Each structure stands twice: as structure tokens, then as C-alpha cells.
Amino acid sequence: MNAKFRKAIMVTLLCTSITIPIQTHAYQEPTDYVHMKTENMTVYSAYGAKIAASEKQGTYSVKANIVNNRQPLEVEIFKNGQSGVLKQMVKKGVMEPVAYRDEGDRVIATIHYNAELKFEYPAQIYFRDIENSAYSTYITTLAQRGIVQGSQPEYFGVNDSLTRAQFSALLVRAFSFEQKQTKQYKDVNAKKSWYGGHVGALHSLGIINGKTPNIFDPNGKITRQQAILMLGRTLDVVDFVPEEYGALPYEDSNDFQGELLRYTKTLYGIGALDDNTDLLPNQYITRGQFAKMLAVTLEASGRL
């Protein structure tokens, strides 16, 4: 996902006016960025945010007056010998995944709320049931980032289905959206459920809907069609601009229209969908299938 500045911009940093040269960033559309720079980190905003940034003993702190799930910040950190997986602190002692891509000498992260970032050694991942799976690489990559976990020790559950609550948590964690509480659904306890903040975030962004206006059905299973729709809407939220793709190869996609047709073409075009004769849209999606869809979507949007 390569985008460039249309022109160098002038910013004030510590009372010094400097010019930022043309660089490559995760955002797709060329735009003028305001930024704040420390020794090893540069924080960019496409929305004119006032940014405060600092680094100390391997912890990178970022604050801004404009940063949310629709108006993120982009954080470029040069490694300078540091290794591991970049994560963000959500509260003292609790680290969560952050969406970023690794450029070798640096990482470029997308954050949706004020955060403290730090490199951590990735956990040792071993799932017995993925060794001969076509989805092994995708699962391992997501697991090393801390995005996915096993269904039980040493087992990923590659052929298991996904519940609506689990799906919500994976999507929010993968794109590092800020959790939001919601009172929309009677069957989602905003304060006590482990998934309430994830459901609220996706609902507020228009990514996920309830089974009815007031019922979410957290234990209901996700179909392939539903996964396609929600991943497609997520790409819209992060301003992904797809290429024009041709006809689909699936014999059972002839009746697809609107959102479903558009998002299926997008996900197939970026390589997120398996290349089979039929898509089987009403079949429950497996954890392995969704791991591939999620990993490819993250990479296409500059977040993996």
C-alpha cells in the first residue's frame, strides 16, 4: 500500500521549521501530513491533529487531540537493533496487538487511540493441528502478533467455526480499533462480557449488525458471506481503495449483488478467498479460512 506526499510540508517541531521530504506511508491517497518527530519515531496525522510524542527506554508514547477509529495516526518507528513484535499498552501490564507493517529497518503502525508502544519478544507458537493445513502460515503469522490464539493448548481449532463474539474480537484486535461500549443489544452486557467493547466498536463503525435491532446473538456462528461483508466494510472504514476486478470464478456467485458482489470481488482480487469452484456463502466459515482472509486483508491495507 504505497502512497506519497504530493509535496513536502512545513511543520514546526520544538520551535524549528523543517521540511519533510516525500516518503511512503500506509495511507492510500496522497495527502499533506502534520507530524511530530522524536529520535527514532515520527508520528503522522492526515487530519491536522496536534501531536505529542516521546520515547524513553524502548517505550514510545503518542498522544493527539484527533485520533479515533476513523481518524487514525500513523507511527513510524526505526528499530535500531530492537527486535520482536510491536504491541500497545491498553493498561498497566496489559499489552495488546497493534496493526503495523514491517519494513525491515522500521515498522509503520496505525493506531486509533493514544497509546504507548513497545517491542516484545513473540510468544513461541505451536499448534498441532495446523502442520498440514493450507492456512498454517497465516495462522502462525497472526498468532505471533497476538491476534489469534488457540482454542485450547497446542490446538488452534483450524476446522472449528467462529462465533459472532469471537469474530468481533478478532477483527477489532487485528485492526487495533478502540473498543466502544454499546447499549444497543439486550444480550450483550457492556460491562461484564469480554466481547462487549469489540461488538460496540464494530457496531459504531457500521461493520456489524445484530440479528435484530436489539439482539446481537454473540454465540451465533458466522457464515462465509457474513465474513466477506464485514471484512469488506472494514476495508471501507480504513479507506482501502480496491482495483477494478473482473468476474468471479465461483459458480454459486451469479446472484450476488450490491455489497456482497463488490466485497467478494475485492477480497478475491487481493487473494483473501480460496480459489474453488463454489464459494458456498451460506456455509459456516472455519477458523483457518478466516485466518487467511484476515491476514491477507491486513497485508493489503498496509497493516501486516
mmCIF file of C-alpha atoms in Angstrom:
data_model
loop_
_atom_site.group_PDB
_atom_site.id
_atom_site.type_symbol
_atom_site.label_atom_id
_atom_site.label_comp_id
_atom_site.label_asym_id
_atom_site.label_seq_id
_atom_site.Cartn_x
_atom_site.Cartn_y
_atom_site.Cartn_z
ATOM 1 C CA MET A 1 0.000 0.000 0.000
ATOM 2 C CA ASN A 2 2.206 2.780 -1.229
ATOM 3 C CA ALA A 3 1.148 6.426 -1.158
ATOM 4 C CA LYS A 4 3.283 9.547 -1.384
ATOM 5 C CA PHE A 5 3.071 13.125 -0.326
ATOM 6 C CA ARG A 6 2.051 15.420 -3.137
ATOM 7 C CA LYS A 7 4.537 17.911 -1.823
ATOM 8 C CA ALA A 8 6.857 18.463 1.085
ATOM 9 C CA ILE A 9 5.166 20.064 4.053
ATOM 10 C CA MET A 10 6.371 22.576 6.573
ATOM 11 C CA VAL A 11 5.863 21.797 10.215
ATOM 12 C CA THR A 12 7.019 23.286 13.459
ATOM 13 C CA LEU A 13 8.846 20.980 15.818
ATOM 14 C CA LEU A 14 10.327 22.324 19.020
ATOM 15 C CA CYS A 15 10.126 25.809 17.548
ATOM 16 C CA THR A 16 12.116 24.768 14.472
ATOM 17 C CA SER A 17 10.610 24.797 11.000
ATOM 18 C CA ILE A 18 11.647 21.770 8.953
ATOM 19 C CA THR A 19 10.635 20.323 5.608
ATOM 20 C CA ILE A 20 9.521 16.701 5.375
ATOM 21 C CA PRO A 21 10.611 15.033 2.119
ATOM 22 C CA ILE A 22 8.461 12.735 0.039
ATOM 23 C CA GLN A 23 8.039 9.434 1.881
ATOM 24 C CA THR A 24 5.971 6.282 1.627
ATOM 25 C CA HIS A 25 3.137 5.710 4.087
ATOM 26 C CA ALA A 26 0.285 3.310 4.715
ATOM 27 C CA TYR A 27 -2.437 5.741 3.663
ATOM 28 C CA GLN A 28 -3.538 5.194 0.089
ATOM 29 C CA GLU A 29 -4.366 8.699 -1.003
ATOM 30 C CA PRO A 30 -1.626 11.357 -1.301
ATOM 31 C CA THR A 31 -2.185 13.988 1.363
ATOM 32 C CA ASP A 32 -0.423 16.615 3.409
ATOM 33 C CA TYR A 33 0.525 15.281 6.833
ATOM 34 C CA VAL A 34 1.283 17.113 10.017
ATOM 35 C CA HIS A 35 3.836 15.308 12.119
ATOM 36 C CA MET A 36 5.869 15.146 15.293
ATOM 37 C CA LYS A 37 9.330 13.614 15.429
ATOM 38 C CA THR A 38 11.491 12.105 18.172
ATOM 39 C CA GLU A 39 14.879 10.440 17.836
ATOM 40 C CA ASN A 40 13.563 7.135 16.444
ATOM 41 C CA MET A 41 9.887 7.844 15.841
ATOM 42 C CA THR A 42 7.759 10.033 13.588
ATOM 43 C CA VAL A 43 4.003 10.350 14.149
ATOM 44 C CA TYR A 44 1.817 11.458 11.239
ATOM 45 C CA SER A 45 -1.758 12.701 11.089
ATOM 46 C CA ALA A 46 -3.790 13.215 7.929
ATOM 47 C CA TYR A 47 -6.403 15.099 9.970
ATOM 48 C CA GLY A 48 -4.476 18.059 11.327
ATOM 49 C CA ALA A 49 -4.067 16.655 14.826
ATOM 50 C CA LYS A 50 -1.901 18.286 17.462
ATOM 51 C CA ILE A 51 0.556 15.549 18.377
ATOM 52 C CA ALA A 52 2.711 14.919 21.431
ATOM 53 C CA ALA A 53 5.299 12.163 21.079
ATOM 54 C CA SER A 54 8.119 10.897 23.277
ATOM 55 C CA GLU A 55 10.315 7.843 23.719
ATOM 56 C CA LYS A 56 12.068 6.508 26.781
ATOM 57 C CA GLN A 57 13.846 3.199 27.371
ATOM 58 C CA GLY A 58 12.180 1.486 24.441
ATOM 59 C CA THR A 59 8.659 2.786 25.145
ATOM 60 C CA TYR A 60 7.115 5.048 22.513
ATOM 61 C CA SER A 61 4.319 7.321 23.758
ATOM 62 C CA VAL A 62 1.878 9.005 21.404
ATOM 63 C CA LYS A 63 -0.945 11.416 22.206
ATOM 64 C CA ALA A 64 -3.084 13.554 19.910
ATOM 65 C CA ASN A 65 -6.235 15.641 20.122
ATOM 66 C CA ILE A 66 -7.624 13.960 16.994
ATOM 67 C CA VAL A 67 -7.319 10.172 16.941
ATOM 68 C CA ASN A 68 -10.159 7.660 16.785
ATOM 69 C CA ASN A 69 -11.377 4.645 14.838
ATOM 70 C CA ARG A 70 -11.995 6.728 11.724
ATOM 71 C CA GLN A 71 -9.125 9.194 12.104
ATOM 72 C CA PRO A 72 -6.009 7.205 12.989
ATOM 73 C CA LEU A 73 -2.426 8.215 13.483
ATOM 74 C CA GLU A 74 0.447 6.628 11.638
ATOM 75 C CA VAL A 75 3.559 5.871 13.690
ATOM 76 C CA GLU A 76 6.891 5.173 12.028
ATOM 77 C CA ILE A 77 9.486 3.647 14.386
ATOM 78 C CA PHE A 78 13.047 2.825 13.404
ATOM 79 C CA LYS A 79 14.190 -0.357 15.109
ATOM 80 C CA ASN A 80 17.863 0.482 15.678
ATOM 81 C CA GLY A 81 18.633 -3.054 16.773
ATOM 82 C CA GLN A 82 15.347 -3.703 18.547
ATOM 83 C CA SER A 83 13.563 -6.916 17.669
ATOM 84 C CA GLY A 84 10.298 -8.585 18.451
ATOM 85 C CA VAL A 85 6.652 -7.733 17.879
ATOM 86 C CA LEU A 86 5.307 -4.215 18.329
ATOM 87 C CA LYS A 87 2.434 -4.022 20.820
ATOM 88 C CA GLN A 88 0.471 -1.299 22.583
ATOM 89 C CA MET A 89 -0.268 -0.947 26.279
ATOM 90 C CA VAL A 90 -4.002 -0.743 26.978
ATOM 91 C CA LYS A 91 -3.498 -0.564 30.740
ATOM 92 C CA LYS A 92 -0.608 -1.138 33.119
ATOM 93 C CA GLY A 93 0.918 -4.536 32.444
ATOM 94 C CA VAL A 94 -1.531 -5.414 29.650
ATOM 95 C CA MET A 95 -0.218 -5.373 26.076
ATOM 96 C CA GLU A 96 -2.427 -5.797 23.018
ATOM 97 C CA PRO A 97 -1.657 -6.230 19.303
ATOM 98 C CA VAL A 98 -1.226 -3.148 17.151
ATOM 99 C CA ALA A 99 -1.729 -3.082 13.391
ATOM 100 C CA TYR A 100 1.588 -2.476 11.650
ATOM 101 C CA ARG A 101 3.721 -3.493 8.726
ATOM 102 C CA ASP A 102 7.394 -4.365 8.997
ATOM 103 C CA GLU A 103 9.729 -2.590 6.556
ATOM 104 C CA GLY A 104 12.897 -4.263 7.804
ATOM 105 C CA ASP A 105 14.701 -1.338 9.430
ATOM 106 C CA ARG A 106 11.457 0.185 10.722
ATOM 107 C CA VAL A 107 7.810 -0.509 11.361
ATOM 108 C CA ILE A 108 4.817 1.617 10.400
ATOM 109 C CA ALA A 109 1.881 1.254 12.774
ATOM 110 C CA THR A 110 -1.681 2.540 12.559
ATOM 111 C CA ILE A 111 -3.198 3.471 15.910
ATOM 112 C CA HIS A 112 -6.727 4.611 16.732
ATOM 113 C CA TYR A 113 -6.210 5.988 20.236
ATOM 114 C CA ASN A 114 -3.473 7.478 22.377
ATOM 115 C CA ALA A 115 -1.033 4.707 23.109
ATOM 116 C CA GLU A 116 2.269 3.522 24.467
ATOM 117 C CA LEU A 117 4.067 1.200 22.049
ATOM 118 C CA LYS A 118 6.829 -1.274 22.782
ATOM 119 C CA PHE A 119 8.617 -4.181 21.122
ATOM 120 C CA GLU A 120 8.118 -7.537 22.809
ATOM 121 C CA TYR A 121 9.506 -10.960 22.034
ATOM 122 C CA PRO A 122 6.806 -13.010 20.264
ATOM 123 C CA ALA A 123 5.410 -15.976 22.096
ATOM 124 C CA GLN A 124 6.514 -19.422 20.959
ATOM 125 C CA ILE A 125 3.682 -20.738 18.814
ATOM 126 C CA TYR A 126 2.975 -24.405 18.283
ATOM 127 C CA PHE A 127 -0.380 -25.767 17.146
ATOM 128 C CA ARG A 128 -0.502 -29.492 16.469
ATOM 129 C CA ASP A 129 -3.473 -29.245 14.122
ATOM 130 C CA ILE A 130 -2.054 -26.793 11.566
ATOM 131 C CA GLU A 131 1.043 -28.673 10.396
ATOM 132 C CA ASN A 132 -0.633 -29.972 7.236
ATOM 133 C CA SER A 133 -3.126 -27.130 6.874
ATOM 134 C CA ALA A 134 -3.187 -24.798 3.876
ATOM 135 C CA TYR A 135 -3.718 -21.993 6.395
ATOM 136 C CA SER A 136 -0.680 -22.743 8.568
ATOM 137 C CA THR A 137 1.385 -19.717 7.508
ATOM 138 C CA TYR A 138 -1.483 -17.277 8.031
ATOM 139 C CA ILE A 139 -2.340 -18.708 11.446
ATOM 140 C CA THR A 140 1.277 -18.623 12.626
ATOM 141 C CA THR A 141 1.748 -15.022 11.462
ATOM 142 C CA LEU A 142 -1.382 -13.832 13.256
ATOM 143 C CA ALA A 143 -0.544 -15.836 16.378
ATOM 144 C CA GLN A 144 2.944 -14.306 16.595
ATOM 145 C CA ARG A 145 1.361 -10.860 16.510
ATOM 146 C CA GLY A 146 -1.003 -11.918 19.301
ATOM 147 C CA ILE A 147 -4.092 -11.508 17.124
ATOM 148 C CA VAL A 148 -5.276 -15.128 17.272
ATOM 149 C CA GLN A 149 -4.983 -17.741 19.987
ATOM 150 C CA GLY A 150 -5.604 -21.448 20.180
ATOM 151 C CA SER A 151 -8.980 -22.909 21.047
ATOM 152 C CA GLN A 152 -7.085 -24.950 23.634
ATOM 153 C CA PRO A 153 -3.390 -25.519 24.489
ATOM 154 C CA GLU A 154 -1.426 -26.632 21.385
ATOM 155 C CA TYR A 155 -4.552 -26.679 19.227
ATOM 156 C CA PHE A 156 -5.767 -23.836 17.059
ATOM 157 C CA GLY A 157 -9.061 -25.418 16.083
ATOM 158 C CA VAL A 158 -8.382 -24.873 12.393
ATOM 159 C CA ASN A 159 -11.649 -26.515 11.290
ATOM 160 C CA ASP A 160 -13.812 -25.096 14.076
ATOM 161 C CA SER A 161 -16.449 -22.476 13.341
ATOM 162 C CA LEU A 162 -16.382 -18.895 14.651
ATOM 163 C CA THR A 163 -18.996 -17.283 16.850
ATOM 164 C CA ARG A 164 -20.117 -13.716 16.295
ATOM 165 C CA ALA A 165 -18.424 -12.664 19.545
ATOM 166 C CA GLN A 166 -15.136 -14.333 18.584
ATOM 167 C CA PHE A 167 -15.272 -12.812 15.114
ATOM 168 C CA SER A 168 -15.809 -9.329 16.576
ATOM 169 C CA ALA A 169 -12.858 -9.688 18.923
ATOM 170 C CA LEU A 170 -10.530 -10.914 16.160
ATOM 171 C CA LEU A 171 -11.425 -8.085 13.825
ATOM 172 C CA VAL A 172 -11.046 -5.341 16.432
ATOM 173 C CA ARG A 173 -7.781 -6.822 17.712
ATOM 174 C CA ALA A 174 -6.353 -7.226 14.206
ATOM 175 C CA PHE A 175 -7.026 -3.642 13.129
ATOM 176 C CA SER A 176 -6.346 -2.327 16.665
ATOM 177 C CA PHE A 177 -9.607 -0.407 16.787
ATOM 178 C CA GLU A 178 -10.505 1.229 20.080
ATOM 179 C CA GLN A 179 -13.161 -0.714 21.956
ATOM 180 C CA LYS A 180 -16.513 1.013 22.454
ATOM 181 C CA GLN A 181 -19.310 0.085 24.816
ATOM 182 C CA THR A 182 -22.808 -0.256 23.408
ATOM 183 C CA LYS A 183 -26.270 -0.499 24.923
ATOM 184 C CA GLN A 184 -27.806 -1.424 21.573
ATOM 185 C CA TYR A 185 -28.177 -5.141 22.266
ATOM 186 C CA LYS A 186 -30.057 -6.742 25.144
ATOM 187 C CA ASP A 187 -27.870 -9.865 25.027
ATOM 188 C CA VAL A 188 -24.533 -8.006 25.239
ATOM 189 C CA ASN A 189 -23.527 -6.982 28.750
ATOM 190 C CA ALA A 190 -21.433 -3.912 28.009
ATOM 191 C CA LYS A 191 -19.559 -4.034 31.327
ATOM 192 C CA LYS A 192 -19.241 -7.735 32.147
ATOM 193 C CA SER A 193 -18.882 -9.523 28.790
ATOM 194 C CA TRP A 194 -15.375 -9.991 27.381
ATOM 195 C CA TYR A 195 -16.601 -9.107 23.891
ATOM 196 C CA GLY A 196 -18.844 -6.090 24.603
ATOM 197 C CA GLY A 197 -16.230 -3.486 23.664
ATOM 198 C CA HIS A 198 -15.405 -5.304 20.442
ATOM 199 C CA VAL A 199 -19.039 -5.532 19.389
ATOM 200 C CA GLY A 200 -19.550 -1.876 20.267
ATOM 201 C CA ALA A 201 -16.579 -0.779 18.163
ATOM 202 C CA LEU A 202 -17.736 -2.650 15.079
ATOM 203 C CA HIS A 203 -21.341 -1.555 15.537
ATOM 204 C CA SER A 204 -20.328 2.119 15.836
ATOM 205 C CA LEU A 205 -18.351 1.824 12.583
ATOM 206 C CA GLY A 206 -21.224 0.203 10.710
ATOM 207 C CA ILE A 207 -19.272 -3.018 10.209
ATOM 208 C CA ILE A 208 -21.518 -5.421 12.087
ATOM 209 C CA ASN A 209 -25.261 -5.560 12.741
ATOM 210 C CA GLY A 210 -27.369 -7.539 15.165
ATOM 211 C CA LYS A 211 -29.626 -10.419 14.241
ATOM 212 C CA THR A 212 -32.408 -7.960 15.099
ATOM 213 C CA PRO A 213 -32.181 -4.286 16.119
ATOM 214 C CA ASN A 214 -31.862 -5.311 19.795
ATOM 215 C CA ILE A 215 -30.404 -8.840 19.660
ATOM 216 C CA PHE A 216 -26.770 -9.479 18.725
ATOM 217 C CA ASP A 217 -26.613 -13.272 19.219
ATOM 218 C CA PRO A 218 -22.960 -13.467 20.374
ATOM 219 C CA ASN A 219 -22.870 -17.280 20.232
ATOM 220 C CA GLY A 220 -24.315 -17.499 16.734
ATOM 221 C CA LYS A 221 -21.962 -18.763 14.036
ATOM 222 C CA ILE A 222 -20.526 -16.689 11.176
ATOM 223 C CA THR A 223 -21.072 -17.703 7.548
ATOM 224 C CA ARG A 224 -18.639 -17.037 4.722
ATOM 225 C CA GLN A 225 -20.996 -14.452 3.274
ATOM 226 C CA GLN A 226 -21.187 -12.598 6.573
ATOM 227 C CA ALA A 227 -17.388 -12.679 6.934
ATOM 228 C CA ILE A 228 -16.991 -11.234 3.433
ATOM 229 C CA LEU A 229 -19.450 -8.429 4.145
ATOM 230 C CA MET A 230 -17.807 -7.447 7.429
ATOM 231 C CA LEU A 231 -14.252 -7.585 6.115
ATOM 232 C CA GLY A 232 -15.332 -5.554 3.100
ATOM 233 C CA ARG A 233 -16.920 -2.909 5.316
ATOM 234 C CA THR A 234 -13.742 -2.853 7.408
ATOM 235 C CA LEU A 235 -11.709 -2.091 4.294
ATOM 236 C CA ASP A 236 -14.073 0.792 3.564
ATOM 237 C CA VAL A 237 -13.578 2.135 7.094
ATOM 238 C CA VAL A 238 -9.777 2.151 6.694
ATOM 239 C CA ASP A 239 -10.070 3.856 3.280
ATOM 240 C CA PHE A 240 -8.786 0.954 1.239
ATOM 241 C CA VAL A 241 -9.176 1.698 -2.481
ATOM 242 C CA PRO A 242 -9.508 -1.577 -4.416
ATOM 243 C CA GLU A 243 -8.555 -2.089 -8.011
ATOM 244 C CA GLU A 244 -11.148 -2.951 -10.609
ATOM 245 C CA TYR A 245 -11.557 -6.713 -10.613
ATOM 246 C CA GLY A 246 -13.190 -8.919 -13.226
ATOM 247 C CA ALA A 247 -15.702 -11.735 -12.994
ATOM 248 C CA LEU A 248 -15.687 -14.139 -10.082
ATOM 249 C CA PRO A 249 -14.799 -17.807 -10.676
ATOM 250 C CA TYR A 250 -17.478 -19.145 -8.325
ATOM 251 C CA GLU A 251 -20.415 -20.903 -9.940
ATOM 252 C CA ASP A 252 -22.662 -20.026 -6.985
ATOM 253 C CA SER A 253 -21.958 -16.258 -7.122
ATOM 254 C CA ASN A 254 -24.186 -15.423 -10.104
ATOM 255 C CA ASP A 255 -26.902 -13.974 -7.880
ATOM 256 C CA PHE A 256 -24.532 -11.772 -5.855
ATOM 257 C CA GLN A 257 -25.466 -8.091 -5.893
ATOM 258 C CA GLY A 258 -24.591 -4.831 -4.174
ATOM 259 C CA GLU A 259 -22.254 -5.004 -1.194
ATOM 260 C CA LEU A 260 -21.817 -8.756 -1.404
ATOM 261 C CA LEU A 261 -20.757 -8.689 -5.049
ATOM 262 C CA ARG A 262 -18.425 -5.725 -4.576
ATOM 263 C CA TYR A 263 -16.728 -7.057 -1.459
ATOM 264 C CA THR A 264 -16.426 -10.593 -2.832
ATOM 265 C CA LYS A 265 -14.652 -9.202 -5.894
ATOM 266 C CA THR A 266 -12.359 -7.112 -3.689
ATOM 267 C CA LEU A 267 -11.428 -9.970 -1.369
ATOM 268 C CA TYR A 268 -10.976 -12.414 -4.241
ATOM 269 C CA GLY A 269 -8.859 -9.863 -6.090
ATOM 270 C CA ILE A 270 -6.432 -9.389 -3.194
ATOM 271 C CA GLY A 271 -6.170 -13.150 -2.689
ATOM 272 C CA ALA A 272 -8.156 -13.456 0.546
ATOM 273 C CA LEU A 273 -10.603 -16.082 -0.748
ATOM 274 C CA ASP A 274 -9.853 -19.675 -1.701
ATOM 275 C CA ASP A 275 -9.885 -20.403 -5.427
ATOM 276 C CA ASN A 276 -12.568 -23.092 -5.582
ATOM 277 C CA THR A 277 -15.405 -23.899 -7.956
ATOM 278 C CA ASP A 278 -18.005 -22.739 -5.416
ATOM 279 C CA LEU A 279 -17.801 -20.118 -2.673
ATOM 280 C CA LEU A 280 -20.511 -21.735 -0.517
ATOM 281 C CA PRO A 281 -21.529 -18.385 1.002
ATOM 282 C CA ASN A 282 -24.020 -19.817 3.485
ATOM 283 C CA GLN A 283 -21.597 -22.355 4.913
ATOM 284 C CA TYR A 284 -20.093 -21.559 8.311
ATOM 285 C CA ILE A 285 -16.573 -20.199 7.971
ATOM 286 C CA THR A 286 -13.784 -22.062 9.764
ATOM 287 C CA ARG A 287 -11.105 -20.503 11.937
ATOM 288 C CA GLY A 288 -8.491 -21.487 9.377
ATOM 289 C CA GLN A 289 -10.371 -19.927 6.466
ATOM 290 C CA PHE A 290 -10.899 -16.715 8.363
ATOM 291 C CA ALA A 291 -7.230 -16.579 9.410
ATOM 292 C CA LYS A 292 -6.298 -16.443 5.729
ATOM 293 C CA MET A 293 -8.932 -13.807 4.946
ATOM 294 C CA LEU A 294 -7.835 -11.674 7.877
ATOM 295 C CA ALA A 295 -4.085 -11.927 7.240
ATOM 296 C CA VAL A 296 -4.407 -11.105 3.525
ATOM 297 C CA THR A 297 -6.766 -8.203 4.252
ATOM 298 C CA LEU A 298 -4.380 -6.773 6.841
ATOM 299 C CA GLU A 299 -1.472 -7.004 4.418
ATOM 300 C CA ALA A 300 -3.423 -5.415 1.562
ATOM 301 C CA SER A 301 -4.367 -2.475 3.803
ATOM 302 C CA GLY A 302 -0.772 -1.907 4.968
ATOM 303 C CA ARG A 303 -1.263 -3.333 8.437
ATOM 304 C CA LEU A 304 0.734 -6.579 8.336
#
